[in-house]
PDB file of C-alpha atoms in Angstrom:
ATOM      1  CA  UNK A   1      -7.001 -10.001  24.290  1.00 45.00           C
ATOM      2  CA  UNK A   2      -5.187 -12.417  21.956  1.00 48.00           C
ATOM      3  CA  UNK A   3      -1.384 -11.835  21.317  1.00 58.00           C
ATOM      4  CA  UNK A   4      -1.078 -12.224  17.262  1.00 73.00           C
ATOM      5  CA  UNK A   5       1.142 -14.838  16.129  1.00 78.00           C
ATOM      6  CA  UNK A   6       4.011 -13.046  14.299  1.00 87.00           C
ATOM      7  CA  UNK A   7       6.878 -14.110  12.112  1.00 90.00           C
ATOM      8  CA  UNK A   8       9.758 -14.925  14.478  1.00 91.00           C
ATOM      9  CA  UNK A   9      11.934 -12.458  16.329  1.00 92.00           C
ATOM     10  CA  UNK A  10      15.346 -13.369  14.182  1.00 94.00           C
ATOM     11  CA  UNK A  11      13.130 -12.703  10.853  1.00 94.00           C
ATOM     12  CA  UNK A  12      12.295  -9.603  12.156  1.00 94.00           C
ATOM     13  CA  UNK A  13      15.420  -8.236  13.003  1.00 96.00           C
ATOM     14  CA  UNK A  14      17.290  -9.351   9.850  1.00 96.00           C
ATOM     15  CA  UNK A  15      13.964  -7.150   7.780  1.00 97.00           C
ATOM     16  CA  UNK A  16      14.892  -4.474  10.207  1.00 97.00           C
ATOM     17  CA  UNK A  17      18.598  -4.653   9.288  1.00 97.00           C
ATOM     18  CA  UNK A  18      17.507  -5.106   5.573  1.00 97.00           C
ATOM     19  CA  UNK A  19      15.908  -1.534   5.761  1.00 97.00           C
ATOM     20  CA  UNK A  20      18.093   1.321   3.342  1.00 96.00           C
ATOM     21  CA  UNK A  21      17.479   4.703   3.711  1.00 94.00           C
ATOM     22  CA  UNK A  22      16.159   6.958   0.980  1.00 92.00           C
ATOM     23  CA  UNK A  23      19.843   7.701  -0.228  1.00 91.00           C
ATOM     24  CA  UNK A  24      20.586   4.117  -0.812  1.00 94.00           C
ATOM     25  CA  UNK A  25      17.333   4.072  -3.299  1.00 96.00           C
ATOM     26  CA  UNK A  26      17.809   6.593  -5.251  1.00 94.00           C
ATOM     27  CA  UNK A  27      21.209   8.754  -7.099  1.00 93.00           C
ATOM     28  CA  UNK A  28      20.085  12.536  -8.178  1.00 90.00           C
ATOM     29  CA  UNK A  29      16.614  11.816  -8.483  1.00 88.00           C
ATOM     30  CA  UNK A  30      16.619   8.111 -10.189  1.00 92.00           C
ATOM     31  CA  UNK A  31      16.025   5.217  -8.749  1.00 96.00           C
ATOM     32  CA  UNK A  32      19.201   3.017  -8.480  1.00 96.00           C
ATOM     33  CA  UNK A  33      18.854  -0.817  -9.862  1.00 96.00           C
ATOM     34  CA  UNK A  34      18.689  -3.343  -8.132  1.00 96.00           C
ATOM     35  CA  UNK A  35      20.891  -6.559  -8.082  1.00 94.00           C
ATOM     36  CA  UNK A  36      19.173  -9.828  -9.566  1.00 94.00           C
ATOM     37  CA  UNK A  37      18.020 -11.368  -6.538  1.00 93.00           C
ATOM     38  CA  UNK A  38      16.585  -8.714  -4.652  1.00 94.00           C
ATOM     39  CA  UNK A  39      14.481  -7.570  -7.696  1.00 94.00           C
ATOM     40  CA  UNK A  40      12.880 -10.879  -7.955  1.00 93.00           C
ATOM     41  CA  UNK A  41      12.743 -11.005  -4.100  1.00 94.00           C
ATOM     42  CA  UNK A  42      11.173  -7.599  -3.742  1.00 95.00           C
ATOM     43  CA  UNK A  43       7.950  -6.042  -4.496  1.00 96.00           C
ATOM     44  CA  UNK A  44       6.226  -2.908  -4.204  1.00 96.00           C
ATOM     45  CA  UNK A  45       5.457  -2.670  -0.656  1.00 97.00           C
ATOM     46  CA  UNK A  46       8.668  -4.039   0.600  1.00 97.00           C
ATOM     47  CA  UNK A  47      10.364  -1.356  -1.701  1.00 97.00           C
ATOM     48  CA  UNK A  48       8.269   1.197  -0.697  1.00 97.00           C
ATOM     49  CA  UNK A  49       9.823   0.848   2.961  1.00 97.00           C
ATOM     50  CA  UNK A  50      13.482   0.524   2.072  1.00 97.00           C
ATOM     51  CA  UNK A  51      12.813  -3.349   2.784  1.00 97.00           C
ATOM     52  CA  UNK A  52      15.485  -5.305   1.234  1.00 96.00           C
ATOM     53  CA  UNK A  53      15.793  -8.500   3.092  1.00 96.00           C
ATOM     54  CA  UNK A  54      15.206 -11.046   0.001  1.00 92.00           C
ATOM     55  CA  UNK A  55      15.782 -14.688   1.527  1.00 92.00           C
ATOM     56  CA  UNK A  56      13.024 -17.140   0.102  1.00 90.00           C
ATOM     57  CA  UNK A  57      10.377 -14.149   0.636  1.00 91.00           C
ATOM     58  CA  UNK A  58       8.111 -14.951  -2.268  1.00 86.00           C
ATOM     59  CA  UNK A  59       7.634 -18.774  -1.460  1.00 85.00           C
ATOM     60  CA  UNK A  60       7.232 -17.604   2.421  1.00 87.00           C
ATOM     61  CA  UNK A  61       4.331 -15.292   1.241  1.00 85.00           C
ATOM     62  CA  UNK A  62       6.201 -11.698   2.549  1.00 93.00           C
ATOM     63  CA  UNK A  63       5.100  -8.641   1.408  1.00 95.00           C
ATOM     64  CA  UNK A  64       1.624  -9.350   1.507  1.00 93.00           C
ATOM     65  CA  UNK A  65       0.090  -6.453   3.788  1.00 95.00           C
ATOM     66  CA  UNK A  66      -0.627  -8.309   7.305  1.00 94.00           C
ATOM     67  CA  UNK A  67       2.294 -10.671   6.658  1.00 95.00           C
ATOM     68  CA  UNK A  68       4.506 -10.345   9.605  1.00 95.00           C
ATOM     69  CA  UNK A  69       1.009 -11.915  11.608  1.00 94.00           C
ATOM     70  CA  UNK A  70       1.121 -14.257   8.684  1.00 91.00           C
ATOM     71  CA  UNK A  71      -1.554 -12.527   7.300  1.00 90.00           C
ATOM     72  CA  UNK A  72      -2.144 -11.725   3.096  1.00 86.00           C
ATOM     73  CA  UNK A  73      -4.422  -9.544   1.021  1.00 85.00           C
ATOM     74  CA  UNK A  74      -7.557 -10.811   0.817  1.00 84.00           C
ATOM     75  CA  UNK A  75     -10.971 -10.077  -1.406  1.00 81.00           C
ATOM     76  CA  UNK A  76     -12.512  -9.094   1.266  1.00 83.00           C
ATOM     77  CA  UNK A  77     -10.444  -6.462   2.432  1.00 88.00           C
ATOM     78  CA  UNK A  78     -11.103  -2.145   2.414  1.00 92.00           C
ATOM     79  CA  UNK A  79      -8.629   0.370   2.441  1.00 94.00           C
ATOM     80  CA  UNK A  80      -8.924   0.269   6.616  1.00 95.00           C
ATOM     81  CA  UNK A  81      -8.001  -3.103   6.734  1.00 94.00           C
ATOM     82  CA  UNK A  82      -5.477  -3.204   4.245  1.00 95.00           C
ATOM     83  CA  UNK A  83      -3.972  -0.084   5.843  1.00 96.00           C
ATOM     84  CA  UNK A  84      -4.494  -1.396   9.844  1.00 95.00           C
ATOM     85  CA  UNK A  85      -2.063  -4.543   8.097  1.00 95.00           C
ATOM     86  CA  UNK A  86       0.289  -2.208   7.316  1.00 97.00           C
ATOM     87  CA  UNK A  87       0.427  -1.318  10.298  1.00 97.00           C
ATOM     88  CA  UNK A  88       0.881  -3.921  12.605  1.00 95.00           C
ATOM     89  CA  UNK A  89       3.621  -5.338   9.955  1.00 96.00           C
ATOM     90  CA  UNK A  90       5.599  -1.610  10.772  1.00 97.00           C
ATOM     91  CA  UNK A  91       4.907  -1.719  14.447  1.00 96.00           C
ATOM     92  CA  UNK A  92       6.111  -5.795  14.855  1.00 95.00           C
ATOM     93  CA  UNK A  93       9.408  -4.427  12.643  1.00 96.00           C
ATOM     94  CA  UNK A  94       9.642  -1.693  14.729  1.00 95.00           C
ATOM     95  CA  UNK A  95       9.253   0.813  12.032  1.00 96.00           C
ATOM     96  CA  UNK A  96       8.481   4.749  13.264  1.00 96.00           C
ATOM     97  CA  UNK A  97       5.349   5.728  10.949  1.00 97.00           C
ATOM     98  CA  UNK A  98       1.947   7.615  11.102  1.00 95.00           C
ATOM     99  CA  UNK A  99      -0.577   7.740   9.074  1.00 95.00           C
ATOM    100  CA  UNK A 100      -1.330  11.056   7.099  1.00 94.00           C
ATOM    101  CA  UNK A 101      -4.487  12.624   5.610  1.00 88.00           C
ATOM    102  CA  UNK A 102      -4.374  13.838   1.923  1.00 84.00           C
ATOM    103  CA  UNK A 103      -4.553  17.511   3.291  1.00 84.00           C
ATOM    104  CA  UNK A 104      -1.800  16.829   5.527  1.00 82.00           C
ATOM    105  CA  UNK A 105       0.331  15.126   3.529  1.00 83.00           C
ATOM    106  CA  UNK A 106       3.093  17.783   2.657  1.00 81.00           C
ATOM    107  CA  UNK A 107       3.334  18.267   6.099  1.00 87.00           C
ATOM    108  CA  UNK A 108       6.006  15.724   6.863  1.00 92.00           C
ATOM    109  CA  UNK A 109       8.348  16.029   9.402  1.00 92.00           C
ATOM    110  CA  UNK A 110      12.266  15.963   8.358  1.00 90.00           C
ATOM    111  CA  UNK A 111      12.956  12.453   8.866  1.00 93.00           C
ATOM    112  CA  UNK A 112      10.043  11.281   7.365  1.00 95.00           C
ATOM    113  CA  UNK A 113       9.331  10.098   3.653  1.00 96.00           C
ATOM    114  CA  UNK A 114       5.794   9.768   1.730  1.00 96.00           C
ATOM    115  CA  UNK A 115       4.437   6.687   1.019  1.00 97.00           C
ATOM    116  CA  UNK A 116       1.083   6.281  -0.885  1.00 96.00           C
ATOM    117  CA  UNK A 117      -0.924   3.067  -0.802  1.00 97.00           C
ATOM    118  CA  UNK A 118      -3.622   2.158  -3.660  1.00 96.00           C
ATOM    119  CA  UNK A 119      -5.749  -0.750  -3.884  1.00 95.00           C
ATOM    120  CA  UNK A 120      -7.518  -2.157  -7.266  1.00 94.00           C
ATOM    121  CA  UNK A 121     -10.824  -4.322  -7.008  1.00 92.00           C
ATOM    122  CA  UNK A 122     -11.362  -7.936  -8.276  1.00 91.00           C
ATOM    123  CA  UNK A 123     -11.801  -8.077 -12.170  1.00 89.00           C
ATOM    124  CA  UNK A 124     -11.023 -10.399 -14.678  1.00 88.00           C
ATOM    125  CA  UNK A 125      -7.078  -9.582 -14.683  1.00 87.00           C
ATOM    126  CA  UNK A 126      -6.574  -9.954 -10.709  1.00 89.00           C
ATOM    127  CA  UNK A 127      -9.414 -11.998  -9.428  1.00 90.00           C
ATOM    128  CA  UNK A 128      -8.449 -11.357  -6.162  1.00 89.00           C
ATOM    129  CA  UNK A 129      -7.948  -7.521  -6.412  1.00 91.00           C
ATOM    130  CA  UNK A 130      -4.659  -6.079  -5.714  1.00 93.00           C
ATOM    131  CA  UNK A 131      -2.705  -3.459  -3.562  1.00 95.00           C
ATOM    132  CA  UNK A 132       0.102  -1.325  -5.100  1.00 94.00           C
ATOM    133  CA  UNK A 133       2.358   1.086  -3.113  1.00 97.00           C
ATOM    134  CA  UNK A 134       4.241   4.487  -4.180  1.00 97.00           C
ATOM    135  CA  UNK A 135       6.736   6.498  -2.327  1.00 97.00           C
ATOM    136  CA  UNK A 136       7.885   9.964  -2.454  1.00 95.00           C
ATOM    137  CA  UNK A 137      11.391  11.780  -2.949  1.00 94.00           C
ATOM    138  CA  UNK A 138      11.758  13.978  -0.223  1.00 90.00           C
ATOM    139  CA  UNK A 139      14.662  16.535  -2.353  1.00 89.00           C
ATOM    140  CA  UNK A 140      12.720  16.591  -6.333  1.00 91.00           C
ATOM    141  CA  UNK A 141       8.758  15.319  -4.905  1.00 91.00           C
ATOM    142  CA  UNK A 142       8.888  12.825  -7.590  1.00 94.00           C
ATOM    143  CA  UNK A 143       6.841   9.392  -6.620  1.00 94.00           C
ATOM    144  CA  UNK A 144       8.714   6.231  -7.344  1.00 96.00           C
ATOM    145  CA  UNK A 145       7.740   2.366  -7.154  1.00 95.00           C
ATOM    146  CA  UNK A 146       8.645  -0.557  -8.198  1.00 96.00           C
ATOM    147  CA  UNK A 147       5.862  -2.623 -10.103  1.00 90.00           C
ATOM    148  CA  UNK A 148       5.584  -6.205  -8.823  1.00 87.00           C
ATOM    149  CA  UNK A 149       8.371  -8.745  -8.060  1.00 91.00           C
ATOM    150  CA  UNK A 150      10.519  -8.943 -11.611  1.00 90.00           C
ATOM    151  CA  UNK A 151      10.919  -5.325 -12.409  1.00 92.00           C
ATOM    152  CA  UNK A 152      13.397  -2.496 -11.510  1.00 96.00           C
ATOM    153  CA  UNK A 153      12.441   0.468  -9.415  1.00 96.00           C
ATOM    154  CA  UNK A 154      11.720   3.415 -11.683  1.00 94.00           C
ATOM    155  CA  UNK A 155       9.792   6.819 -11.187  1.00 92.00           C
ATOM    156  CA  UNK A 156       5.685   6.823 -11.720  1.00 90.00           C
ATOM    157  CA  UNK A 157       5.026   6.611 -15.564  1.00 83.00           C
ATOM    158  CA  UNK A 158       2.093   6.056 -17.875  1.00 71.00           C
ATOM    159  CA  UNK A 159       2.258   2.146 -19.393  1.00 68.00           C
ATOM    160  CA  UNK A 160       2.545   3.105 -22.955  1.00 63.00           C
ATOM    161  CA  UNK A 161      -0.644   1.381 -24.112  1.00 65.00           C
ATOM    162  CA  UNK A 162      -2.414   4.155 -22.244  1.00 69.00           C
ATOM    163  CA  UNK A 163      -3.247   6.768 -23.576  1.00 64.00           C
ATOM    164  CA  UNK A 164      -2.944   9.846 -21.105  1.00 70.00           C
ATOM    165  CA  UNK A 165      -1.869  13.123 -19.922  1.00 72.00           C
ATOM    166  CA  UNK A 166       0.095  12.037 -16.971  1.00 76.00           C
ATOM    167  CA  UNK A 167       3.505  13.828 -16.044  1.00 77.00           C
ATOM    168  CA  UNK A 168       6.560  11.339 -15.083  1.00 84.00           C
ATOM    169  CA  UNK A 169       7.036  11.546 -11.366  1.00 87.00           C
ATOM    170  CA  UNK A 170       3.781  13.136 -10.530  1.00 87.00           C
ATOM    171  CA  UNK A 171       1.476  11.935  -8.075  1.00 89.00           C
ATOM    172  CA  UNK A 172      -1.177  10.089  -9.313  1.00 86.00           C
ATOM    173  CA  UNK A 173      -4.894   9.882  -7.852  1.00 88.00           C
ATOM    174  CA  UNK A 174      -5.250   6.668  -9.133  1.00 87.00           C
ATOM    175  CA  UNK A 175      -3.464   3.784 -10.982  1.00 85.00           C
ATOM    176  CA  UNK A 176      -5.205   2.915 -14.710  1.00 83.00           C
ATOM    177  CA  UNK A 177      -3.320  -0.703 -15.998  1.00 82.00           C
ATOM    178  CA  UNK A 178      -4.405  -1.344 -19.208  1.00 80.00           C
ATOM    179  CA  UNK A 179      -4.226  -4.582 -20.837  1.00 78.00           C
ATOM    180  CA  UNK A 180      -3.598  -6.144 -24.561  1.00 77.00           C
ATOM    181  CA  UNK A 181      -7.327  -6.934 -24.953  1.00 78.00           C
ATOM    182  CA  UNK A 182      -8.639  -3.231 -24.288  1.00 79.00           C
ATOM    183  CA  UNK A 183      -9.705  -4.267 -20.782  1.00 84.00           C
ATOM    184  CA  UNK A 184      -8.394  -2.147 -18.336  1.00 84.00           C
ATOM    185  CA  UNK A 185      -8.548  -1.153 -14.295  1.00 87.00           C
ATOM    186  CA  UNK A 186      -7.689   1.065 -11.913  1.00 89.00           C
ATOM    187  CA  UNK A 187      -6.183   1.263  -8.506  1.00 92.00           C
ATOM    188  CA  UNK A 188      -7.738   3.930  -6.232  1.00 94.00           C
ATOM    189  CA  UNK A 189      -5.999   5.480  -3.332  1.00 94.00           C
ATOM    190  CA  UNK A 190      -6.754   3.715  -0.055  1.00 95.00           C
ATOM    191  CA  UNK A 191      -4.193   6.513   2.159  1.00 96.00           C
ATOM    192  CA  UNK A 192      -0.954   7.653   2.862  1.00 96.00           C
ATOM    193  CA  UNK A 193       1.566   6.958   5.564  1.00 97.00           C
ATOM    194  CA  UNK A 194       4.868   8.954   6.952  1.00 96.00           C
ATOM    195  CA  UNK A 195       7.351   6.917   7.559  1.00 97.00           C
ATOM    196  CA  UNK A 196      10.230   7.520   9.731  1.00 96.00           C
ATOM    197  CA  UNK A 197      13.734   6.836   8.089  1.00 93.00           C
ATOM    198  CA  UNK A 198      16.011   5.003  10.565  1.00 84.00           C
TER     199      UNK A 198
END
């Protein structure tokens, strides 16, 4: 079989070494901000695992699931694939994980955190579809994220052009962005993962 080609070893280790725990995200519940260039060097997914190693990520295409094998989110891709990327990108970092069925998923052992990964199809706002990730506070249960690569972390809300029920913090089934022309779309759930703080 194939080795995969991965990002390089030193790479690796300095993401590693990048890696904060949960009490480096957040103070009494709320996420703490983040300094200038690791917001704009930092998305969802790298968030979502503590990741803050933030030199020249977005023009070297990080944080794309798969992208440690130099791999990024495709059309194509179902929720196996998308999570199998996630994956390999934990085991080449060398980050402890497993992967958790809803049922299951309050079941987590006490070094482990909650991390819930959605996916949204193609449509006429993201042609290519998209992938968004979520993680849980172990002490209040509250699900925090940070949305894309220029905002600050901050716990699960509605956007206030929609127009629902949703409690602040709560986990959500699924993701509804709605736009300033009435279109909107949603990110479904594609599975959750236990990660191991280190």
């Amino acid at each position: 079989m194939a080795t995969r080609q991965t990002i390089n070893t030193d790479l690796m280790r300095d993401i590693r070494n990048s890696i904060v725990r949960s009490s480096n995200l957040l103070k009494e519940g709320v996420p703490i901000s983040l300094d200038e260039k690791t917001v704009n060097s930092t998305n969802c997914y790298a968030y979502a695992m503590g990741i803050m190693y933030n030199i020249l990520t977005k023009p070297r295409g990080f944080y794309n699931p798969g992208f440690t094998e130099n791999e990024s989110f495709k059309l194509i891709d179902t929720p196996k694939i998308l999570i199998n990327r996630v994956k390999h990108d934990l085991d080449n970092i060398g980050i402890k994980y497993r992967e958790v069925i809803s049922e299951k998923k309050g079941e987590l052992k006490e070094n482990e955190y909650l991390v819930k990964i959605f996916m949204a199809d193609p449509n006429e706002e993201i042609p290519r579809g998209d992938f968004h990730f979520v993680r849980q506070d172990r002490k209040t249960g509250k699900w925090f994220h940070k949305l894309g690569w220029d905002r600050q972390p901050e716990i699960t809300q509605s956007a206030p052009e929609c127009d629902d029920d949703y409690i602040s913090g709560s986990e959500r089934e699924d993701i509804t962005i709605c736009c300033n022309n009435n279109f909107s779309y949603t990110y479904y759930e594609a599975g959750y993962l236990a990660i191991e703080e280190l």
